[in-house]
Coordinates of C-alpha atoms and ligand atoms in Angstrom, one line a residue:
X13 CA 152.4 86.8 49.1
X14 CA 150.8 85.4 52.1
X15 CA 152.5 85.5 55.1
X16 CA 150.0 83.9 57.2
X17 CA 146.4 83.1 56.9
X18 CA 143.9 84.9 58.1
X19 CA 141.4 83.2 60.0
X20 CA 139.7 86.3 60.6
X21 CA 135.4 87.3 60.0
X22 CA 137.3 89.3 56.8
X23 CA 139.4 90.6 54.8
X24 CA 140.5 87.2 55.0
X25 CA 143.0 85.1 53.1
X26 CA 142.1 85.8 49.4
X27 CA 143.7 83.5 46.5
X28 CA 146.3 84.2 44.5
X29 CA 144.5 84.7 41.4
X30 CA 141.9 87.0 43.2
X31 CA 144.9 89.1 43.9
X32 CA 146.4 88.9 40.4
X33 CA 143.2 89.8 38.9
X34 CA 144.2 93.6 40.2
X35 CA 146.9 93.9 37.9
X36 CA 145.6 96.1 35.4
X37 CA 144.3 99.7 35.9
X38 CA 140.7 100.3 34.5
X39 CA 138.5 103.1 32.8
X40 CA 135.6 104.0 34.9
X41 CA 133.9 105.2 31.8
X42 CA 134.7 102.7 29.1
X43 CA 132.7 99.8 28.4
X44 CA 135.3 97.3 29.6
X45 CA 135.2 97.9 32.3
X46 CA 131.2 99.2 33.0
X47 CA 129.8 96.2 30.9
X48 CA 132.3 93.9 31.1
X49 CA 132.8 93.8 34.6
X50 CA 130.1 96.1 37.0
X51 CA 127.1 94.9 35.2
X52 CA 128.9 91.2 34.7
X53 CA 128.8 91.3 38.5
X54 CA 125.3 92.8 39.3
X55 CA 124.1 90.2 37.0
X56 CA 125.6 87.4 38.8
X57 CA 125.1 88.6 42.6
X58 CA 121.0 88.5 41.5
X59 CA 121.4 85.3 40.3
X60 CA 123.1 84.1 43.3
X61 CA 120.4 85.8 45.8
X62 CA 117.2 84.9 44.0
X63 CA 115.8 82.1 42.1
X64 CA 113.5 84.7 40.9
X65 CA 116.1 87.1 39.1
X66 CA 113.0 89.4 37.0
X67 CA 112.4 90.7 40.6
X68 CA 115.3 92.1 41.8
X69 CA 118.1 94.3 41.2
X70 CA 121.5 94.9 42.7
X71 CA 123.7 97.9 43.4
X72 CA 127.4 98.1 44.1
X73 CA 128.3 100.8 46.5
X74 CA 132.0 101.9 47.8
X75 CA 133.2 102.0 51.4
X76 CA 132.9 98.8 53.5
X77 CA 129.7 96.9 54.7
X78 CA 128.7 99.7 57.1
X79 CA 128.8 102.1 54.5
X80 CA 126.0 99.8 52.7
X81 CA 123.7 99.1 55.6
X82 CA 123.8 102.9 56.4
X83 CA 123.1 103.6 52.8
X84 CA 120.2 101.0 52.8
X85 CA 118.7 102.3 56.0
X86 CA 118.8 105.7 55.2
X87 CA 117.8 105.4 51.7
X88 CA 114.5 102.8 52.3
X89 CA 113.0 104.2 55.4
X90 CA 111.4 107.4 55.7
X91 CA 110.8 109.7 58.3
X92 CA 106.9 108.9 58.9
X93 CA 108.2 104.9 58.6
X94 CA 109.0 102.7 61.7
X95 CA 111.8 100.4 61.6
X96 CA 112.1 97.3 64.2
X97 CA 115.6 96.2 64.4
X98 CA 116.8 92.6 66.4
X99 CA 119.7 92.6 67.3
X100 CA 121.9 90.1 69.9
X101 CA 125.1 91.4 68.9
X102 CA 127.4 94.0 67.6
X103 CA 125.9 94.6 64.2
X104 CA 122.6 94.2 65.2
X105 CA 123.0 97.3 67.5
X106 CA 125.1 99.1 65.0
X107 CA 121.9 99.2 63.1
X108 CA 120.1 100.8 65.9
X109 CA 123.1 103.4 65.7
X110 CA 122.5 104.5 62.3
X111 CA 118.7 104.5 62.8
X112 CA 120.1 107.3 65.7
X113 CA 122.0 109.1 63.5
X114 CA 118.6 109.3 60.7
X115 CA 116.6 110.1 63.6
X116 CA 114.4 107.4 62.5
X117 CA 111.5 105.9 64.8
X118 CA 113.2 103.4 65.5
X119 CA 112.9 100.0 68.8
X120 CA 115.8 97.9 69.1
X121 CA 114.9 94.6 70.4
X122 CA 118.0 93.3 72.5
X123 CA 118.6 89.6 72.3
X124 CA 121.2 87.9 74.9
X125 CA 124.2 87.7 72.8
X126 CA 125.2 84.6 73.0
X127 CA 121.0 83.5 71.6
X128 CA 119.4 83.4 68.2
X129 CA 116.8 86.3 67.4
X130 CA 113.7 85.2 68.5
X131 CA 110.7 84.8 66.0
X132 CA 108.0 84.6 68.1
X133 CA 109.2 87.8 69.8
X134 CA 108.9 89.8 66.7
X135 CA 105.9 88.2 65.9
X136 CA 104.6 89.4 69.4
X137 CA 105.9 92.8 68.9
X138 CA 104.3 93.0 65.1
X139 CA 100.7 92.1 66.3
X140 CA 101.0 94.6 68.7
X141 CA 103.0 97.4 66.8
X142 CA 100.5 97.5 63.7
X143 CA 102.4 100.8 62.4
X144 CA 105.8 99.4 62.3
X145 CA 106.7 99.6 58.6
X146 CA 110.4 97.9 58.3
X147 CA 112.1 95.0 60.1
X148 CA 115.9 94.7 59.7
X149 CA 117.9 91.9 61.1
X150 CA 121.4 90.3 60.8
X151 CA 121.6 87.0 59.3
X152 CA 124.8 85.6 60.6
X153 CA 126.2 88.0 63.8
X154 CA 129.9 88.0 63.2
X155 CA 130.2 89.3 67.0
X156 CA 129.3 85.7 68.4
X157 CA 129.1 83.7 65.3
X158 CA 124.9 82.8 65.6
X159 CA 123.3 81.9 62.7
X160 CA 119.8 83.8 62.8
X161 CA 116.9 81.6 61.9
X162 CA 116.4 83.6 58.7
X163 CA 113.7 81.6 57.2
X164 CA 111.0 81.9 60.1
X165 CA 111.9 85.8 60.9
X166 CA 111.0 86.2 57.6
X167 CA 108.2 83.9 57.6
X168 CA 106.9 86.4 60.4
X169 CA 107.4 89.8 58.8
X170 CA 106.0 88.5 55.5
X171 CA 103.0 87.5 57.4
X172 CA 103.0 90.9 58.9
X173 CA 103.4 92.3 55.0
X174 CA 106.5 94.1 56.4
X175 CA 109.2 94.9 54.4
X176 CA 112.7 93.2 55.1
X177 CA 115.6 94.5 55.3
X178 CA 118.5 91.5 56.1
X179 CA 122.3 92.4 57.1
X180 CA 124.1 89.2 55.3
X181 CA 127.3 90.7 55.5
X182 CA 129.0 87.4 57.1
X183 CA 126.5 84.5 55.1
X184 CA 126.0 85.6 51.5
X185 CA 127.9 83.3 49.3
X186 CA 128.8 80.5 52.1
X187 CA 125.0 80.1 53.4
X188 CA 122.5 79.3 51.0
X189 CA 119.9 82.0 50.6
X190 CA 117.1 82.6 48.3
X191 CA 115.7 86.2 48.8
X192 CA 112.4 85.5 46.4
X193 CA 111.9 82.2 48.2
X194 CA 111.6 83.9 51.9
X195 CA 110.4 87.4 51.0
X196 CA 113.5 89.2 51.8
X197 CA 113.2 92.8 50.8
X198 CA 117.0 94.2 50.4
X199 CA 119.9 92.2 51.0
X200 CA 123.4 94.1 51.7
X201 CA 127.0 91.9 52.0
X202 CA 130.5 93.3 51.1
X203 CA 133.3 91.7 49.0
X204 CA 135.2 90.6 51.4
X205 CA 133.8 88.5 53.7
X206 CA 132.2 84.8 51.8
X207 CA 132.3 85.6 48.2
X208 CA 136.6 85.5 49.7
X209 CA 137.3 89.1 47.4
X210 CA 139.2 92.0 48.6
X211 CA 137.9 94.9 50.5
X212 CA 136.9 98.2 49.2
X213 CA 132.8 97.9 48.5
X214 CA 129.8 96.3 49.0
X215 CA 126.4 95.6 47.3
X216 CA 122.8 95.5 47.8
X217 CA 120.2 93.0 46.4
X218 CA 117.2 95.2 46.0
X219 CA 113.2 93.9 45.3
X220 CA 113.5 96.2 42.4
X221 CA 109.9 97.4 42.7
X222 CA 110.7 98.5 46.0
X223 CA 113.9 100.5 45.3
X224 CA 112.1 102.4 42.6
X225 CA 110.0 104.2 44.7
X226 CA 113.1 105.3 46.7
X227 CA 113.9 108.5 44.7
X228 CA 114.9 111.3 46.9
X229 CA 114.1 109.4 50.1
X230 CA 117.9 109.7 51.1
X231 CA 119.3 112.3 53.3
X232 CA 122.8 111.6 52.4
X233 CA 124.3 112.1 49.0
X234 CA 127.3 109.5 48.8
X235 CA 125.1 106.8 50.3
X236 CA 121.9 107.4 48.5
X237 CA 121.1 104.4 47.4
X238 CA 118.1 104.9 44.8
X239 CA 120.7 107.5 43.0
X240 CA 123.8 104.8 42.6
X241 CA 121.1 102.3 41.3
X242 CA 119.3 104.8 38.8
X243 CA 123.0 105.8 37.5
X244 CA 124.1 102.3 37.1
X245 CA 121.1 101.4 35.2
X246 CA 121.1 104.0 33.5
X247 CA 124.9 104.6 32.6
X248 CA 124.6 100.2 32.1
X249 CA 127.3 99.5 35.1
X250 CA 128.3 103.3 35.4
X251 CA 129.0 104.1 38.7
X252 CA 128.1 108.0 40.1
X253 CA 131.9 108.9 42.0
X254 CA 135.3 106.9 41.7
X255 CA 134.6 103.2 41.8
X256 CA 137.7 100.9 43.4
X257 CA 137.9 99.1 40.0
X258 CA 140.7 97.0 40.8
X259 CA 139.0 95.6 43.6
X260 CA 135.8 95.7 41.8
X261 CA 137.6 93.4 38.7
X262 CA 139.3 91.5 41.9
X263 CA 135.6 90.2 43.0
X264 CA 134.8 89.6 39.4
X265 CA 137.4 86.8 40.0
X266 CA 136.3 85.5 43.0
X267 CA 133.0 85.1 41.9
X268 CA 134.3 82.6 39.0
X269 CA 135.8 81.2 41.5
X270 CA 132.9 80.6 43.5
X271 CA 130.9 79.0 40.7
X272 CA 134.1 77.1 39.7
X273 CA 134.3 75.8 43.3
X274 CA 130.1 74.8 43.1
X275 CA 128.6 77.7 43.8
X276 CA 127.5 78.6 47.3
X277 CA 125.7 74.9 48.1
X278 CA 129.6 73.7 48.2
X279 CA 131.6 76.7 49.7
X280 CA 129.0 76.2 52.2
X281 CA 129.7 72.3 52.9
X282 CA 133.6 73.4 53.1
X283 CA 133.0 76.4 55.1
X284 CA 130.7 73.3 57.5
X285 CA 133.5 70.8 57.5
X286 CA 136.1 73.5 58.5
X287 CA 134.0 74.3 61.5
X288 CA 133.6 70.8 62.5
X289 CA 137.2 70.6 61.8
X290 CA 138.0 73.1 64.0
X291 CA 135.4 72.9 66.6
X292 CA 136.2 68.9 67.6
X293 CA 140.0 69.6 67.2
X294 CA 140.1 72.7 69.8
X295 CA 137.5 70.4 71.7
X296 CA 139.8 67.7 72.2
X297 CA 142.2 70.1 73.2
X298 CA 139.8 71.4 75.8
X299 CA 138.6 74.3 74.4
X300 CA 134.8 75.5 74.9
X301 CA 132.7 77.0 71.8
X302 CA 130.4 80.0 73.3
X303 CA 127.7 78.6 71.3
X304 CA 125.6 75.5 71.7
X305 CA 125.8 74.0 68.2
X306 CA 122.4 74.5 67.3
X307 CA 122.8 77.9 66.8
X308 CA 126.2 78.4 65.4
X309 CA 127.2 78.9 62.0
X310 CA 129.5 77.4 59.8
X311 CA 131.8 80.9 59.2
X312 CA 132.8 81.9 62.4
X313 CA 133.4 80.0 65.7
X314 CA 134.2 81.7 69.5
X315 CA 136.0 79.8 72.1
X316 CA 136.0 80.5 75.7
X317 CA 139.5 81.6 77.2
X318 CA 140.6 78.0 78.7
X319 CA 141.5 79.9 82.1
X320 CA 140.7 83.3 83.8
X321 CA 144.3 84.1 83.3
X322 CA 144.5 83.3 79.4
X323 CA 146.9 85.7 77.9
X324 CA 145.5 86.1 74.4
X325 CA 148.4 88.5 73.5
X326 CA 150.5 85.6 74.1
X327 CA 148.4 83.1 72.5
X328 CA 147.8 85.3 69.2
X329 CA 151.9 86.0 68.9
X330 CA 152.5 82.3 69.1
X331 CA 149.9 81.2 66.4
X332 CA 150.9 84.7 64.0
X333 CA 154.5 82.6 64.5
X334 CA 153.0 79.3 63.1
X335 CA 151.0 80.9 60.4
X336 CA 147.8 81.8 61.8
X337 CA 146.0 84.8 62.9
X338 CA 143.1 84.5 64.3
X339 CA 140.5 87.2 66.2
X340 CA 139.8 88.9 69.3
X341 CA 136.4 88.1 70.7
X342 CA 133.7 91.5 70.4
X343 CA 132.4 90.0 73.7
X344 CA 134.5 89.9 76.8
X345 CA 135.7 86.2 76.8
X346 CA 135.3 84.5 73.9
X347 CA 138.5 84.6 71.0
X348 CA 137.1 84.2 67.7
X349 CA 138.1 82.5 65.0
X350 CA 136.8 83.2 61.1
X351 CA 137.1 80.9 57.6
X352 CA 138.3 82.3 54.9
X353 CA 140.1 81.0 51.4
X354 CA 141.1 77.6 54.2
X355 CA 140.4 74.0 54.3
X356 CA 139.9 71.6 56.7
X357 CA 143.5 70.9 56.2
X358 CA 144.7 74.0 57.5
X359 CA 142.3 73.6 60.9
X360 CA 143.8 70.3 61.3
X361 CA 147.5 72.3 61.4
X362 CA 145.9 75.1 63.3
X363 CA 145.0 72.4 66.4
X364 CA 148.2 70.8 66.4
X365 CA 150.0 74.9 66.2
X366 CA 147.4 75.6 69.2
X367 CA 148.9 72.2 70.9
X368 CA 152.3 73.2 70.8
X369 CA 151.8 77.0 72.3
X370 CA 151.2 74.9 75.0
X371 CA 148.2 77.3 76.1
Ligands
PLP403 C1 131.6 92.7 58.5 C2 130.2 93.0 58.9 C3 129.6 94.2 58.7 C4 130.3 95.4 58.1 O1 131.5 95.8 58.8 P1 132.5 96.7 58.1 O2 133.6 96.8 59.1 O3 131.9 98.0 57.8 O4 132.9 96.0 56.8 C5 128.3 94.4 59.0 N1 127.6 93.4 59.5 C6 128.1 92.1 59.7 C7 127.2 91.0 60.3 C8 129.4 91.9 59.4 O5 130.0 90.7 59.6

């Protein structure tokens, strides 16, 4: 059942009884399955986000995260809006892409990738951009593994009264978050990246007073997010096409399991002792992070290529051998590596599988 572990920014390596809980087929229209699990779920992902649940509202959409930040984008701002997106990576500029394809006024500002978003730069941008309606920006980028300095971007846009849209894709449910506490608008992560489910969907965490006046806003009808909300809360956990109910009943699980493990407070202290784990273990083997440690995050760690000549073909075979795979870099040297249902056990066995390749 699990031929290696994944040390990958997800799918990752999923437990056994996350898997088992896809055992039996579902009813998309019976209560089971709509109460019992899709509005069991919506229920808990607000209570996880906010620590003022009254105020928002989440909606579970298929595909995989893209499909949910494209759905969130193009369903939230309007033509006559103006979006600012930050980006210093791959996901930050994917935003931009959608944005393209919306034709949405739209100004990307470009970070260096291996540096944090900076606030006062938005700020700078906001005081003199007075008609810029939306900011978006990506908590943790998976491209580099930065952690985004969440609370004072939003501390800015809130300032600004903008609304905020936040790409959590790679932090919800392994960083603590609390969307009422810093203002945060919408909120869009998938099931398989820190909440450790299985792939298939994602989910937004709405301000639900927001969302409301989203109606007919959307120029796509798969992705239109208003219309998936308004028939889940309507049809109480009915979804509008096909939902992937195993792997919606599979998350169920892993967010039991999340609770049962402390909730997101400890998943994150694991996912921090992992990375130390793994960061003064490659360290001592002579490896380089990308990152200076104040602006790394806990969930996924780059390394330099120890030489110019670094085969990572070679390198990836020998640890797949051992029991690990780990993950190409997005930029052009750096070999990621991701967390996923792993312990700082398993890092201390990854260094000393690393050792022996003799790379
Ligand atoms: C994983 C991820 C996404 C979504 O990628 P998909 O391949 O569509 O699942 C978006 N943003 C970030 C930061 C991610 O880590």
């Amino acid at each position: 059942m699990r031929p290696y572990l994944l040390l990958t920014p997800g799918p990752l390596t999923t437990t056994e009884t996350v898997k088992e809980a896809m055992m039996s087929d579902w009813c998309t229209w019976d209560e089971d399955y709509n109460v019992g699990v899709v509005e069991n779920i919506r229920r808990r992902l607000v209570e996880l986000a906010t620590s003022r649940p009254d105020e928002y509202t989440a909606v579970l959409m298929q595909g995989s995260g893209t499909f949910c930040v494209e759905a969130t984008l193009g369903s939230v701002v309007r033509p006559a809006d103006r979006l600012l997106v930050a980006a210093n990576g791959a996901y930050g500029k994917r935003m931009g892409v959608i944005a393209e394809y919306y034709r949405l006024q739209c100004h990307v500002m470009k970070f260096d990738e291996t540096e944090a978003v900076d606030p006062a730069k938005i700020d700078a941008y906001l005081t003199e951009h007075e008609d810029v309606t939306h900011v978006s920006v990506v908590h943790c980028e998976t491209t580099t593994g930065v952690l985004n300095p969440l609370s004072e971007i939003a501390a800015v846009v809130k300032r600004h009264g903008k609304t905020l849209i936040v790409d959590a894709m790679s932090s919800f449910g392994g960083v603590p978050i609390d969307m009422a506490g810093l203002g945060i608008d919408f909120m869009i992560s998938s099931a398989n990246k820190c909440i450790q489910g299985v792939p298939g969907f994602g989910f937004i965490i709405a301000r639900r007073s927001l969302l409301e006046q989203c109606k007919g806003v959307a120029r796509s009808l798969s992705l239109d997010l208003y219309d998936q909300w308004a028939a889940m809360e309507q049809g109480r956990g009915k979804w509008r096409f096909t939902s992937p109910t195993h792997v919606v009943r599979a998350f169920m699980q892993a967010l039991a399991e999340l609770e049962a493990e402390g909730g997101v407070a400890a998943r994150h202290a694991r996912y921090a002792e992992n990375h130390r784990t793994l960061v003064s273990g490659m360290r001592a083997l002579g490896f380089k992070t990308l990152l200076p440690d104040e602006v790394q995050s806990p969930v996924i760690t780059s390394f330099y290529y120890p030489s110019a000549d670094f085969d990572f073909k070679a390198f990836y075979t020998a640890l797949k051998t051992r029991g690990f795979v780990i993950y190409p870099g997005k930029i052009s040297q750096a070999d990621t590596f991701r967390i996923g249902d792993v312990f700082p056990q398993d890092f201390v066995r990854l260094t000393e599988a690393v050792k022996e390749t003799g790379f």
